[in-house]
Coordinates of C-alpha atoms and ligand atoms in Angstrom, one line a residue:
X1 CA 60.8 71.1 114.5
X2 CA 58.2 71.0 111.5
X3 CA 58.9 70.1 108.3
X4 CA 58.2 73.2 105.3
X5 CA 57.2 71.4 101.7
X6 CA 58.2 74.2 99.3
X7 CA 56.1 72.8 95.4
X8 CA 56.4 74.7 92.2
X9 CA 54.2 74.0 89.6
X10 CA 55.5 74.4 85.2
X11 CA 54.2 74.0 82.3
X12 CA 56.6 71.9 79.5
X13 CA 55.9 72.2 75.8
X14 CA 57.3 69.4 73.9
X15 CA 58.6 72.3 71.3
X16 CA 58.3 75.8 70.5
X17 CA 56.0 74.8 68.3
X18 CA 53.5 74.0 70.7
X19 CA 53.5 77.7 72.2
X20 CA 51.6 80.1 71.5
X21 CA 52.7 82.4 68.5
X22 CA 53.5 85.3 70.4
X23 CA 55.8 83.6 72.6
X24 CA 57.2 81.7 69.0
X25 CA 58.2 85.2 68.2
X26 CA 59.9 86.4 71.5
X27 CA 61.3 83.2 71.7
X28 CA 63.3 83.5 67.8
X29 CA 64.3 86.8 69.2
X30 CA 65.9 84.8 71.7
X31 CA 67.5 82.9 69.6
X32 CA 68.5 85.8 67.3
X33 CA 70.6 87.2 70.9
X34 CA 71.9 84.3 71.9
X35 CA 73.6 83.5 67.8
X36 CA 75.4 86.9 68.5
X37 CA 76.2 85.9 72.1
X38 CA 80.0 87.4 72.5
X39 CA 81.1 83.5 74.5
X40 CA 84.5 82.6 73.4
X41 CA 85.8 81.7 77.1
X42 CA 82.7 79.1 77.3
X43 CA 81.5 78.4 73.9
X44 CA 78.0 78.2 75.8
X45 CA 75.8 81.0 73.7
X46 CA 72.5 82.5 75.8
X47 CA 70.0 84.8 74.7
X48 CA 67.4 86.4 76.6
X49 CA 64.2 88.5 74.9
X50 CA 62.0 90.1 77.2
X51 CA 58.7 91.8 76.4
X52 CA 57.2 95.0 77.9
X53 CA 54.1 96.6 78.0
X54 CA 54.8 99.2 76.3
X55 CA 55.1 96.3 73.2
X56 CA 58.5 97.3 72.9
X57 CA 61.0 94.2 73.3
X58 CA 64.9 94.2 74.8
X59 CA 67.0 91.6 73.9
X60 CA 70.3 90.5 75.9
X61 CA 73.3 87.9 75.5
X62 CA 75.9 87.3 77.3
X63 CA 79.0 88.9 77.5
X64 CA 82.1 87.3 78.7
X65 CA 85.5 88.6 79.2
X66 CA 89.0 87.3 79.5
X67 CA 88.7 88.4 83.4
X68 CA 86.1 85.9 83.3
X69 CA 84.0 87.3 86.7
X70 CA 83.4 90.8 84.4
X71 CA 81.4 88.3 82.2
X72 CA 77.6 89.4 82.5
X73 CA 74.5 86.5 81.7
X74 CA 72.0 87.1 78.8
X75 CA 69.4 87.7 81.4
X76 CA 70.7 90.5 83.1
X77 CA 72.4 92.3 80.5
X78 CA 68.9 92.3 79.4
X79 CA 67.1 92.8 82.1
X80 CA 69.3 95.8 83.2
X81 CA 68.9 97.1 79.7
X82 CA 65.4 97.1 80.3
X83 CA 65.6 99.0 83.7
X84 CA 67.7 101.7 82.3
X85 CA 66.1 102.5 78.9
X86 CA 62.1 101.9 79.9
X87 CA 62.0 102.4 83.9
X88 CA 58.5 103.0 84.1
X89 CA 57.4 99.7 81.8
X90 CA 56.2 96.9 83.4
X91 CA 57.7 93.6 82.1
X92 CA 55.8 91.1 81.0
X93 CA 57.3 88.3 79.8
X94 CA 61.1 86.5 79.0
X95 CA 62.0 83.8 76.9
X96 CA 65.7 82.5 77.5
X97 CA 67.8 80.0 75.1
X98 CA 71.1 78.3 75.5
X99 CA 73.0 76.9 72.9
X100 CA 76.6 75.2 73.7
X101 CA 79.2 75.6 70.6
X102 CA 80.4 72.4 71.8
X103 CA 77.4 70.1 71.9
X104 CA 73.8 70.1 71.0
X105 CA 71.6 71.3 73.7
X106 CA 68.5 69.8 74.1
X107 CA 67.4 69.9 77.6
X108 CA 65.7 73.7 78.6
X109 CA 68.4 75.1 80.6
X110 CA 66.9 77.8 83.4
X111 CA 68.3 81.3 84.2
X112 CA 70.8 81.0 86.5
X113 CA 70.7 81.4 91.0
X114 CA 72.0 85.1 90.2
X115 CA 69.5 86.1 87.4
X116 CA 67.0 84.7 89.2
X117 CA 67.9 87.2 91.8
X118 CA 68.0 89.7 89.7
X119 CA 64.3 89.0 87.8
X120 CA 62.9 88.7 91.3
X121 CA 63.8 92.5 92.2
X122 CA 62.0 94.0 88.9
X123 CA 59.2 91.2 89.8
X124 CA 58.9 92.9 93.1
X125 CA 59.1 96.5 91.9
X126 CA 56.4 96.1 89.8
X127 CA 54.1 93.6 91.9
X128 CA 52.8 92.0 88.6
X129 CA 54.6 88.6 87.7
X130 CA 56.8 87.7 84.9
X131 CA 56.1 84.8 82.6
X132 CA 59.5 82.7 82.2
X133 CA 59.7 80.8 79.3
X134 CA 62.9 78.6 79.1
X135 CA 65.2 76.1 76.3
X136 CA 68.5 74.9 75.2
X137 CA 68.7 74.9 71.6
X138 CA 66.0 73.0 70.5
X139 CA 63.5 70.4 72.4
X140 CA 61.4 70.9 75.4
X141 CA 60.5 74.9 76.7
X142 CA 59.8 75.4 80.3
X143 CA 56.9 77.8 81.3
X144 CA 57.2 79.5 84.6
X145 CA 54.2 81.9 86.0
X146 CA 56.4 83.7 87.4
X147 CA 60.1 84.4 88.6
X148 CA 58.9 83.6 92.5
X149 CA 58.1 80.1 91.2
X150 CA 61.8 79.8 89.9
X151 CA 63.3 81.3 93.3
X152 CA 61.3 80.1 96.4
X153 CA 62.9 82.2 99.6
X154 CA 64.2 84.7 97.3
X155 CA 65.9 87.9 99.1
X156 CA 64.0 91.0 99.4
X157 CA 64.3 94.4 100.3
X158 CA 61.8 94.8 103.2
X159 CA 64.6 92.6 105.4
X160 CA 66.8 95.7 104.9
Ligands
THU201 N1 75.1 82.2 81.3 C1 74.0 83.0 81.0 O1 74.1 83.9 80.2 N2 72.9 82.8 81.7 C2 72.7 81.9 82.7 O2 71.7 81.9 83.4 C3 73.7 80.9 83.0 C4 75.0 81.2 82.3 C5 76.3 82.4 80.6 C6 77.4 83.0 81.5 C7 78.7 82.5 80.7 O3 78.9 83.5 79.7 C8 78.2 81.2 80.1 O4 76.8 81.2 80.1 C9 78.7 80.0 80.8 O5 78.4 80.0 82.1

């Protein structure tokens, strides 16, 4: 038996001030999605902004239903969105923010096991990382290189 250390390294701003502008932006676009976040089961509002390379930038909240397992995440309906409308654009970055209707969220709240899945496939498909930029409602953002940073033995297709 050996033992496998499996390290990630992130960058943490102490605000979205501190990022850069650009990412200010993509991040309030974010923020924009995740206030018209359709959440009445949970109260828990995401929003998800991802920018492309063609400049163009797809937005996603999620979308919850009263069969509650129909719901979809802010990252994938974004994500997915992105497939289908601009299938040939490489995507470049996300920025992802939670907001609870409940509570104030302060602590950066990452994309959940099954977007990270689902980031990891357009990751793959277009062998260029994705910058992950993460919050709740307000505070700290979370900087990931990439989605493989976020998902270490993620599943892919060359298993198949
Ligand atoms: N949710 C997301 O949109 N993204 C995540 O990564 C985690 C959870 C949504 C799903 C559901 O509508 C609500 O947050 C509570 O789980």
């Amino acid at each position: 038996m050996k033992e496998v250390k499996i390290e990630t390294t992130l960058q943490v701003y102490d605000d979205m001030n501190e990022l850069p502008k650009a990412i200010q932006n993509l991040m309030n676009t974010a923020i924009e999605a995740r206030d018209n976040a359709y959440a009445p089961y949970s109260k828990f509002n995401v929003g998800a902004a991802i920018l492309l390379d063609n400049s163009i930038v797809v937005i996603g909240s999620n979308q919850e239903n009263a069969c509650f397992p129909s719901g979809l995440c802010a990252e994938r309906t974004a994500i997915y969105y992105a497939g289908a409308k601009y299938p040939k654009a490489k995507i470049l970055k996300m920025a992802i923010t939670a907001s609870s209707q409940n509570q104030v969220t302060d602590k950066p709240i990452p994309p959940c096991g099954a977007c990270r899945q689902s980031i990891a496939e357009y990751e793959i498909k277009q062998d260029q990382p994705i910058e992950i930029y993460f919050m709740g409602a307000q505070g700290k953002v979370v900087k990931s290189n990439s989605l493989a940073n976020l998902l270490p033995l993620l599943f892919e297709s060359s298993v198949l």
